[in-house]
Coordinates of C-alpha atoms and ligand atoms in Angstrom, one line a residue:
M1 CA 0.0 0.0 0.0
H2 CA 1.4 3.4 -1.0
N3 CA 1.2 5.4 2.2
E4 CA 3.2 8.6 1.9
I5 CA 2.2 12.2 1.9
D6 CA 3.4 15.1 -0.2
N7 CA 5.2 17.8 1.8
A8 CA 3.0 20.7 0.5
L9 CA -0.1 18.8 1.6
L10 CA 1.4 18.2 5.0
L11 CA 2.1 21.9 5.4
R12 CA -1.4 22.8 4.4
L13 CA -2.7 20.4 7.0
N14 CA -0.4 21.9 9.6
D15 CA -1.9 25.3 8.9
H16 CA -5.4 23.9 9.0
F17 CA -4.8 22.4 12.5
A18 CA -3.2 25.7 13.7
D19 CA -6.3 27.5 12.5
Q20 CA -8.8 25.1 13.9
L21 CA -7.1 23.9 17.1
G22 CA -4.4 26.4 17.8
L23 CA -1.8 23.6 17.6
H24 CA 1.2 25.1 15.9
F25 CA 4.2 23.2 14.7
P26 CA 7.0 25.3 13.3
V27 CA 8.5 24.0 10.1
N28 CA 11.5 22.6 11.9
R29 CA 9.1 20.3 13.8
I30 CA 7.3 19.1 10.8
Q31 CA 8.6 15.5 11.2
E32 CA 7.0 15.4 14.6
F33 CA 3.8 16.7 13.1
K34 CA 4.0 13.9 10.5
R35 CA 4.6 11.2 13.1
N36 CA 1.5 12.3 15.0
F37 CA -0.5 12.5 11.8
K38 CA 0.4 8.9 10.9
Q39 CA -1.4 7.9 14.2
V40 CA -4.4 10.0 13.3
A41 CA -4.7 8.5 9.8
K42 CA -4.3 5.0 11.2
E43 CA -7.1 5.6 13.7
F44 CA -9.4 6.7 10.9
G45 CA -8.2 3.6 8.9
M46 CA -7.1 5.8 5.9
E47 CA -4.0 6.4 3.9
L48 CA -2.1 9.6 4.8
S49 CA -2.9 11.6 1.7
S50 CA -6.6 10.7 1.5
C51 CA -7.0 11.4 5.2
A52 CA -5.3 14.8 4.9
I53 CA -7.6 15.7 2.0
W54 CA -10.6 14.6 3.9
L55 CA -9.6 16.7 7.0
L56 CA -8.8 19.7 4.8
N57 CA -12.3 19.6 3.4
G58 CA -13.8 22.3 5.6
P59 CA -14.0 23.0 9.3
L60 CA -13.1 20.0 11.5
T61 CA -16.0 18.1 13.1
Q62 CA -16.1 17.3 16.8
D63 CA -15.3 13.6 16.1
Q64 CA -12.3 14.6 14.0
I65 CA -11.1 17.1 16.6
N66 CA -11.3 14.4 19.3
V67 CA -9.0 12.0 17.4
I68 CA -6.5 14.8 16.5
A69 CA -6.4 16.2 20.0
Y70 CA -5.8 12.7 21.4
H71 CA -2.6 12.4 19.2
Y72 CA -1.3 16.0 19.3
T73 CA -1.9 17.3 22.8
I74 CA 0.5 17.0 25.8
G75 CA -1.0 15.9 29.1
E76 CA 1.7 17.2 31.5
T77 CA 0.2 18.6 34.7
Y78 CA 0.1 18.1 38.5
F79 CA -1.6 19.3 41.6
F80 CA -0.6 22.9 42.7
R81 CA 1.7 23.1 39.7
D82 CA 3.9 26.1 40.6
P83 CA 3.1 26.9 44.2
K84 CA 4.0 30.6 43.8
V85 CA 1.0 30.9 41.5
F86 CA -1.3 29.4 44.0
E87 CA 0.0 31.7 46.7
V88 CA -0.8 34.7 44.5
L89 CA -4.2 33.3 43.7
E90 CA -5.0 32.8 47.3
D91 CA -4.1 36.4 48.0
E92 CA -6.3 37.6 45.1
L93 CA -9.1 35.3 46.1
R94 CA -9.1 36.4 49.7
W95 CA -9.3 40.0 48.6
L96 CA -12.2 39.2 46.3
I97 CA -14.0 37.2 48.9
S98 CA -13.8 40.1 51.4
R99 CA -15.3 42.4 48.9
R100 CA -18.1 40.0 48.0
R101 CA -18.8 39.4 51.7
R102 CA -19.2 43.1 52.3
N103 CA -21.7 43.3 49.4
N104 CA -23.4 40.1 50.5
S105 CA -22.8 38.7 47.1
K106 CA -21.4 35.3 47.9
Y107 CA -20.4 33.8 44.6
L108 CA -17.2 33.0 42.7
H109 CA -16.7 31.8 39.2
L110 CA -13.5 30.2 38.1
W111 CA -12.4 28.7 34.8
S112 CA -9.4 26.4 34.1
A113 CA -9.0 26.6 30.4
G114 CA -6.8 23.7 29.1
C115 CA -7.3 21.8 32.3
C116 CA -5.9 18.6 31.0
T117 CA -6.7 15.7 33.5
G118 CA -8.1 18.0 36.1
E119 CA -5.3 18.6 38.6
E120 CA -5.5 22.4 38.1
P121 CA -9.2 23.0 38.7
Y122 CA -9.2 20.5 41.6
S123 CA -6.3 22.4 43.2
L124 CA -8.5 25.5 43.0
A125 CA -11.3 23.7 44.7
M126 CA -9.0 22.4 47.5
M127 CA -7.7 25.9 48.0
L128 CA -11.2 27.4 48.3
K129 CA -12.3 24.6 50.6
R130 CA -9.4 25.6 52.9
I131 CA -9.8 29.4 52.8
L132 CA -13.6 29.5 52.9
P133 CA -14.8 28.2 56.3
D134 CA -18.5 28.9 55.3
I135 CA -18.1 27.5 51.8
D136 CA -21.6 25.9 52.0
T137 CA -23.2 29.3 52.0
W138 CA -21.4 30.4 48.8
H139 CA -22.3 29.7 45.2
I140 CA -19.1 28.5 43.6
S141 CA -18.6 27.3 40.1
I142 CA -15.3 25.9 38.8
V143 CA -15.3 24.8 35.2
G144 CA -12.5 22.8 33.7
T145 CA -12.3 22.7 29.9
D146 CA -10.0 20.9 27.5
I147 CA -10.0 20.0 23.8
N148 CA -9.0 16.3 24.6
P149 CA -12.0 14.2 25.7
E150 CA -9.7 11.5 27.0
F151 CA -8.1 13.9 29.4
L152 CA -11.5 15.0 30.6
K153 CA -12.6 11.4 31.2
K154 CA -9.7 10.9 33.5
A155 CA -10.5 14.3 35.2
K156 CA -14.1 13.2 35.9
K157 CA -12.9 9.9 37.4
G158 CA -10.6 11.8 39.8
I159 CA -8.2 8.9 40.3
Y160 CA -4.5 9.9 40.2
G161 CA -1.0 8.3 40.6
A162 CA 2.2 9.5 42.2
W163 CA 3.2 11.7 39.3
S164 CA 0.2 14.0 39.9
F165 CA 1.1 14.4 43.6
R166 CA 4.8 15.1 43.0
I167 CA 4.8 18.3 45.0
L168 CA 1.7 17.8 47.2
P169 CA 2.5 17.1 50.8
S170 CA 1.1 13.7 51.8
V171 CA -1.0 15.2 54.6
V172 CA -2.9 17.2 52.0
R173 CA -3.3 14.2 49.7
D174 CA -4.6 12.1 52.6
K175 CA -7.1 14.8 53.6
F176 CA -8.8 14.9 50.3
F177 CA -8.0 11.5 48.6
K178 CA -8.7 7.9 49.4
D179 CA -6.0 5.3 48.8
V180 CA -7.5 2.8 46.3
G181 CA -4.4 0.6 46.0
A182 CA -1.8 0.1 43.3
G183 CA -0.3 3.5 44.1
K184 CA -3.6 5.3 43.1
Y185 CA -5.7 7.8 45.0
E186 CA -9.3 8.7 44.5
L187 CA -10.5 12.3 45.1
G188 CA -13.4 12.5 47.5
P189 CA -16.8 13.7 46.3
E190 CA -16.7 17.0 48.3
I191 CA -14.0 18.3 46.0
R192 CA -15.0 16.4 42.9
N193 CA -18.5 17.8 43.0
M194 CA -17.1 21.4 43.0
V195 CA -15.7 21.1 39.5
Q196 CA -17.6 20.6 36.2
F197 CA -15.7 19.4 33.2
T198 CA -16.7 20.2 29.7
I199 CA -15.1 19.9 26.2
G200 CA -13.9 23.3 24.9
N201 CA -11.7 24.3 22.0
L202 CA -9.9 27.6 22.8
A203 CA -9.3 28.2 19.1
E204 CA -13.0 28.5 18.3
T205 CA -15.0 31.7 19.2
K206 CA -17.9 29.9 20.8
M207 CA -17.7 29.7 24.6
P208 CA -17.7 26.3 26.2
Q209 CA -20.8 25.1 28.0
G210 CA -21.0 26.7 31.5
I211 CA -19.0 29.8 30.6
V212 CA -21.2 32.9 30.6
P213 CA -19.5 36.0 29.0
G214 CA -18.6 38.7 31.5
S215 CA -19.1 36.3 34.5
I216 CA -15.7 34.7 35.3
D217 CA -13.6 36.1 38.2
I218 CA -10.4 34.1 37.4
I219 CA -9.3 32.2 34.4
M220 CA -6.2 29.9 34.6
C221 CA -4.9 29.2 31.1
R222 CA -1.4 28.0 31.8
N223 CA 1.0 26.0 29.6
V224 CA -1.6 26.0 26.8
L225 CA -0.9 29.1 24.7
I226 CA 2.9 28.6 24.6
Y227 CA 2.9 26.8 21.3
F228 CA -0.1 28.5 19.7
H229 CA 0.5 30.6 16.7
Q230 CA 0.6 34.3 17.4
D231 CA -2.6 35.0 15.4
Q232 CA -4.4 32.4 17.4
I233 CA -3.1 33.8 20.7
T234 CA -4.7 37.1 19.8
K235 CA -8.1 35.5 19.2
V236 CA -7.9 33.3 22.3
L237 CA -7.0 36.4 24.4
S238 CA -10.0 38.2 23.1
K239 CA -12.3 35.3 23.9
L240 CA -10.8 34.9 27.5
N241 CA -11.1 38.6 28.0
S242 CA -14.8 38.6 27.1
A243 CA -15.4 35.8 29.6
L244 CA -14.0 37.8 32.5
T245 CA -15.9 40.2 34.8
D246 CA -14.8 43.8 34.5
D247 CA -11.9 43.3 37.0
G248 CA -11.4 39.6 36.3
L249 CA -8.0 38.0 36.2
L250 CA -6.2 35.8 33.7
V251 CA -3.3 33.7 34.9
V252 CA -0.8 32.4 32.3
T253 CA 2.9 31.5 32.6
P254 CA 5.6 34.2 32.4
I255 CA 6.9 32.8 29.2
E256 CA 3.5 33.0 27.6
L257 CA 3.4 36.7 28.3
L258 CA 5.7 37.1 25.3
G259 CA 2.7 36.3 23.1
I260 CA 0.6 38.8 24.9
A261 CA 1.7 42.2 23.6
D262 CA -1.9 43.2 23.9
K263 CA -4.0 46.1 25.1
L264 CA -6.7 43.9 26.6
F265 CA -4.9 43.2 29.8
E266 CA -2.7 45.0 32.3
R267 CA -0.1 43.1 34.3
L268 CA -0.2 42.9 38.0
S269 CA 3.1 43.2 39.8
Y270 CA 3.8 39.7 41.2
P271 CA 7.4 38.7 40.5
G272 CA 7.7 35.4 38.7
V273 CA 3.9 35.0 38.3
A274 CA 2.0 36.2 35.3
V275 CA -1.3 37.6 36.4
L276 CA -3.2 39.8 34.0
K277 CA -6.1 42.0 34.9
K278 CA -8.8 42.9 32.3
A279 CA -7.9 46.4 31.2
K280 CA -10.6 49.1 31.6
R281 CA -8.8 51.2 29.0
P282 CA -5.9 50.7 26.8
A283 CA -2.8 49.8 28.8
P284 CA 0.0 52.5 28.8
F285 CA 2.5 49.9 27.5
P286 CA 2.1 46.4 26.2
V287 CA 2.0 43.9 29.1
G288 CA 5.2 42.1 28.1
G289 CA 7.4 44.9 29.6
A290 CA 4.8 46.9 31.4
P291 CA 5.5 48.9 34.5
S292 CA 3.2 47.9 37.4
T293 CA -0.4 49.0 37.3
V294 CA -0.8 48.4 41.0
H295 CA -0.1 51.4 43.2
H296 CA 1.8 50.7 46.4
N297 CA 1.9 52.6 49.7
A298 CA 4.9 52.8 51.9
L299 CA 4.3 49.2 53.1
G300 CA 4.6 48.0 49.5
M301 CA 0.9 47.0 49.4
D302 CA -2.0 48.0 47.3
S303 CA -3.9 50.4 49.5
D304 CA -7.4 48.9 48.8
R305 CA -6.0 45.6 49.8
L306 CA -4.4 46.9 53.0
E307 CA -7.7 48.3 54.0
I308 CA -9.3 44.9 53.6
D309 CA -6.4 43.3 55.5
L310 CA -7.0 45.7 58.4
L311 CA -10.7 44.9 58.3
N312 CA -9.9 41.3 58.5
S313 CA -7.2 41.7 61.2
G314 CA -7.4 38.9 63.7
A315 CA -7.3 36.5 60.8
A316 CA -3.9 34.7 60.8
Y317 CA -3.5 35.1 57.1
Q318 CA -0.6 37.2 55.9
F319 CA -1.0 38.8 52.5
P320 CA 2.2 38.3 50.4
V321 CA 3.7 41.7 49.7
P322 CA 3.8 42.4 46.0
A323 CA 7.1 43.8 44.8
T324 CA 7.2 47.2 43.1
A325 CA 9.0 46.3 40.0
V326 CA 7.9 43.8 37.3
P327 CA 10.8 41.8 36.0
P328 CA 10.6 41.4 32.2
P329 CA 9.2 38.2 30.9
L330 CA 12.2 36.3 29.7
A331 CA 14.1 36.6 32.9
M332 CA 11.5 35.1 35.2
P333 CA 13.2 32.5 37.4
E334 CA 10.5 29.9 36.5
P335 CA 11.6 26.3 37.1
L336 CA 13.5 24.9 34.1
M337 CA 12.8 28.0 32.0
S338 CA 15.6 30.1 30.7
V339 CA 18.1 28.1 32.7
S340 CA 17.3 24.5 31.7
A341 CA 20.1 24.5 29.2
A342 CA 22.5 25.1 32.1
V343 CA 21.1 22.1 33.9
G344 CA 21.6 20.0 30.8
E345 CA 25.2 21.2 30.7
A346 CA 25.7 20.4 34.4
A347 CA 24.3 16.9 33.9
K348 CA 26.8 16.2 31.2
M349 CA 29.5 16.7 33.7
T350 CA 28.2 13.9 35.9
A351 CA 30.3 10.7 36.1
P352 CA 28.6 7.7 34.5
D353 CA 28.3 5.7 37.7
A354 CA 27.2 8.7 39.8
E355 CA 23.8 7.6 41.2
L356 CA 23.5 10.4 43.7
A357 CA 24.2 13.0 41.0
K358 CA 21.7 11.4 38.6
T359 CA 19.1 11.3 41.3
A360 CA 19.7 15.0 42.0
Q361 CA 19.1 15.8 38.4
R362 CA 15.9 13.7 38.3
F363 CA 14.6 15.6 41.4
F364 CA 15.5 18.9 39.7
E365 CA 13.5 17.9 36.6
Q366 CA 10.5 16.9 38.7
G367 CA 10.6 20.2 40.6
R368 CA 11.6 18.5 43.9
Y369 CA 14.2 21.2 44.6
K370 CA 14.7 20.5 48.3
E371 CA 15.4 16.9 47.7
C372 CA 17.7 17.9 44.8
V373 CA 19.6 20.2 47.1
A374 CA 19.9 17.4 49.8
Q375 CA 21.4 15.0 47.2
L376 CA 23.8 17.6 45.8
L377 CA 25.1 18.4 49.2
N378 CA 26.1 14.7 49.5
V379 CA 27.6 14.2 46.1
N380 CA 31.3 13.8 46.2
P381 CA 33.8 15.2 43.6
S382 CA 34.4 11.9 42.0
Q383 CA 30.7 11.7 41.0
M384 CA 30.1 15.1 39.6
A385 CA 32.4 18.0 38.5
E386 CA 32.3 20.8 41.1
P387 CA 31.3 23.6 38.6
A388 CA 28.3 21.4 37.6
R389 CA 27.3 20.7 41.2
V390 CA 27.5 24.3 42.4
T391 CA 25.6 25.5 39.3
M392 CA 22.8 23.0 39.8
L393 CA 22.7 24.0 43.5
A394 CA 22.2 27.6 42.5
L395 CA 19.4 26.7 40.2
A396 CA 17.7 24.4 42.7
Y397 CA 17.8 27.0 45.4
S398 CA 16.6 29.7 43.0
N399 CA 13.6 27.6 41.9
D400 CA 12.8 26.8 45.4
G401 CA 12.6 30.5 46.2
D402 CA 15.7 30.6 48.5
L403 CA 17.3 33.4 46.6
P404 CA 20.1 34.3 49.1
A405 CA 21.4 30.7 48.9
A406 CA 21.0 30.8 45.1
M407 CA 23.2 33.8 45.1
T408 CA 25.9 32.2 47.2
W409 CA 26.1 29.2 44.9
I410 CA 25.9 31.1 41.6
D411 CA 28.9 33.2 42.8
K412 CA 30.7 30.0 43.6
A413 CA 29.9 28.7 40.1
I414 CA 31.2 31.9 38.5
G415 CA 34.4 31.5 40.7
H416 CA 34.9 28.2 38.9
D417 CA 34.2 29.5 35.4
K418 CA 34.6 33.2 35.1
L419 CA 34.1 33.2 31.3
N420 CA 30.8 31.4 31.2
H421 CA 28.1 33.9 30.0
S422 CA 25.2 31.7 31.0
L423 CA 26.2 31.9 34.7
Y424 CA 26.0 35.7 34.6
Y425 CA 22.6 35.4 33.0
I426 CA 21.4 33.1 35.8
K427 CA 22.9 35.5 38.3
A428 CA 20.9 38.3 36.7
T429 CA 17.6 36.3 37.0
I430 CA 18.3 35.7 40.7
L431 CA 19.2 39.4 41.3
Q432 CA 16.1 40.5 39.4
A433 CA 13.9 38.2 41.5
Q434 CA 15.4 39.8 44.6
G435 CA 14.5 43.2 43.2
K436 CA 18.1 44.2 42.8
I437 CA 17.6 45.7 39.3
A438 CA 20.8 47.7 39.1
D439 CA 22.9 44.6 40.0
A440 CA 20.8 42.5 37.5
I441 CA 21.6 45.0 34.8
A442 CA 25.4 44.8 35.7
A443 CA 25.3 41.0 35.5
L444 CA 23.5 41.1 32.1
R445 CA 26.2 43.5 30.9
Q446 CA 28.8 41.0 31.9
A447 CA 27.0 38.2 30.1
L448 CA 26.9 40.3 27.0
F449 CA 30.5 41.3 27.3
L450 CA 31.4 37.6 27.1
A451 CA 28.8 36.8 24.5
P452 CA 27.8 39.9 22.6
E453 CA 25.1 38.1 20.5
F454 CA 23.4 36.4 23.5
V455 CA 20.0 37.5 22.3
V456 CA 17.9 36.7 25.3
A457 CA 20.2 38.6 27.6
E458 CA 20.2 41.6 25.3
F459 CA 16.4 41.6 25.3
N460 CA 16.2 41.3 29.1
L461 CA 18.7 44.1 29.5
A462 CA 16.7 46.3 27.2
S463 CA 13.5 45.5 29.2
L464 CA 15.2 46.3 32.5
L465 CA 16.7 49.6 31.2
F466 CA 13.2 50.5 30.0
Q467 CA 11.7 49.8 33.4
T468 CA 14.3 52.0 35.1
G469 CA 13.6 54.9 32.9
K470 CA 16.6 54.6 30.6
S471 CA 14.4 54.7 27.5
A472 CA 17.1 55.8 25.1
E473 CA 19.5 53.0 25.9
A474 CA 16.6 50.6 26.1
A475 CA 15.4 51.5 22.6
K476 CA 19.0 51.1 21.3
R477 CA 19.3 47.7 22.9
F478 CA 15.8 46.6 21.6
R479 CA 16.9 47.6 18.1
N480 CA 20.2 45.7 18.6
T481 CA 18.2 42.6 19.7
L482 CA 16.3 42.9 16.4
K483 CA 19.5 43.0 14.5
V484 CA 20.8 39.8 16.2
L485 CA 17.5 38.1 15.7
K486 CA 17.9 38.5 11.9
Q487 CA 20.7 35.9 12.0
Y488 CA 18.0 33.3 13.0
N489 CA 15.3 31.8 10.9
E490 CA 11.8 32.8 12.0
N491 CA 11.1 29.4 13.6
D492 CA 14.4 28.9 15.3
I493 CA 14.1 28.4 19.0
L494 CA 16.3 30.9 20.8
P495 CA 19.1 29.6 23.0
E496 CA 18.3 29.6 26.7
S497 CA 14.8 30.8 26.1
E498 CA 13.0 27.5 26.5
G499 CA 10.8 27.6 23.4
I500 CA 10.6 31.2 22.2
T501 CA 11.1 31.5 18.5
A502 CA 13.1 34.3 16.8
G503 CA 9.9 35.2 14.9
R504 CA 7.9 35.7 18.0
L505 CA 10.5 37.7 19.9
T506 CA 10.9 39.9 16.8
K507 CA 7.1 40.7 16.7
I508 CA 7.1 41.5 20.4
I509 CA 10.0 43.9 20.1
E510 CA 8.5 45.6 17.1
A511 CA 5.2 46.0 19.0
L512 CA 7.1 47.4 22.0
L513 CA 9.0 49.9 19.9
A514 CA 5.9 51.0 18.0
E515 CA 4.0 51.5 21.2
A516 CA 6.9 53.4 22.9
S517 CA 7.2 55.8 20.0
Ligands
SAM1 C1 0.4 21.0 29.2 S1 -1.3 20.9 29.5 C2 -1.5 22.2 30.8 C3 -2.4 21.8 31.9 C4 -2.6 22.8 33.0 N1 -3.2 24.0 32.5 C5 -1.3 23.1 33.7 O1 -0.7 24.1 33.5 O2 -0.8 22.2 34.4 C6 -2.0 21.7 28.1 C7 -3.4 21.4 27.9 O3 -4.0 22.2 26.9 C8 -4.9 21.5 26.1 N2 -5.1 22.2 24.8 C9 -4.3 22.2 23.7 N3 -4.9 22.9 22.7 C10 -6.1 23.3 23.2 C11 -7.2 24.0 22.6 N4 -7.2 24.4 21.4 N5 -8.3 24.2 23.4 C12 -8.4 23.7 24.6 N6 -7.4 23.0 25.2 C13 -6.3 22.8 24.5 C14 -4.3 20.1 26.0 O4 -5.2 19.1 25.6 C15 -3.6 19.9 27.4 O5 -4.5 19.3 28.2

């Protein structure tokens, strides 16, 4: 049986899927696209070319989407993924709850868009259960939507294995889940019944069932838009925006902010966490590099929030204090983001028989930073080269939020390898997270001195200069970044950016420059 497909047809299909589902495969990943498509055609019992022509023949039907989503989507998620995000959400929710209590309007509407197998919306439900002692008197709706019906089936079942609990303390797990044997745990009905799951394709304009325009307080749409095509991102943002209440919030990941050079949202100033507020009027600057829109008093707090905090005084809860400066998107010290290449390098310097070192790396990759640190502190020099060990320690401490320790170790790493531009870049991200912007700028300058075409560092430096009012140098640096970007193909993934293409960064900078002028 002849079962091949012409390249032009494959590319047309790639565009069609990007348009209908948001799934975007850059040209350099076309072989991966083809591998997945072979599975799709097999499931439909068709040859590749005839299957492609059939799928290209108009808008995809729900049955077609189900099969395609099954083979193309990635189901990586876990409970309380990125604890910093949930801390911020808790802060925002407590604030909203206080306001609603005062107005005697006890309702909350949350949406997890691209919820995968349900860990994200169930984490929201568990959090609300904890912070709302009178939850039974509230009307709460939490809707989880996804394009992949298989993921939703699993979400509705509510049975999970160890991988989903990788950062959840066992006391929390045991409070809400029942051990059903074979390493599996079943979520109890009190949390399960708080979440409704429904199929929803973010790339279509229609709202999913259960989502009323203008009614949603908080949308989580994390790790979904990152590989969407820019045109699709714009459409999805407009849809999410129209689902929100007037002061509703959208939570994405910092790296996804790069796609959101958009006037529909303003960024709130939480370092390392990308929370966007529906804009009442056009934002003064696109969100990717925007100055904070939250006004802080001498205590570093939003004054409205402080008032509520005082009203609630007596409650043990401490509001996290938002920082005054918003770090630019690429330099967010997100786990395994701009620094993952450094971890890969560090791992290469591990001796082949070094079990402790390999375990440390596995812990790092699973986000178990405390355990990673414990292992690394026990690894001896025959198992792992010292520069690699200290670099990984710096990264693990940084991702675990212990920034002073991260600084100590990154300085040690630099002591071992003074000419390594990546180490200065990591140092800059740590300094930036500490709010030491002038020092972060100095570290970025050092990185660029050693590697003048280090494009991500150049972009970050330009963003920081912009934030600190040095607009002329910032503009020069942004233009310089554009020049360096020309050396790349549009779809090339930029070094140490974890997935940002040259084309996307170019568009963002062009938008920033246009807006600034
Ligand atoms: C990596 S998971 C992220 C899960 C969760 N939001 C998190 O951050 O842990 C991405 C999810 O997006 C879903 N997805 C991809 N394209 C989508 C689309 N067009 N509409 C809705 N969901 C989509 C996938 O099926 C997958 O479940």
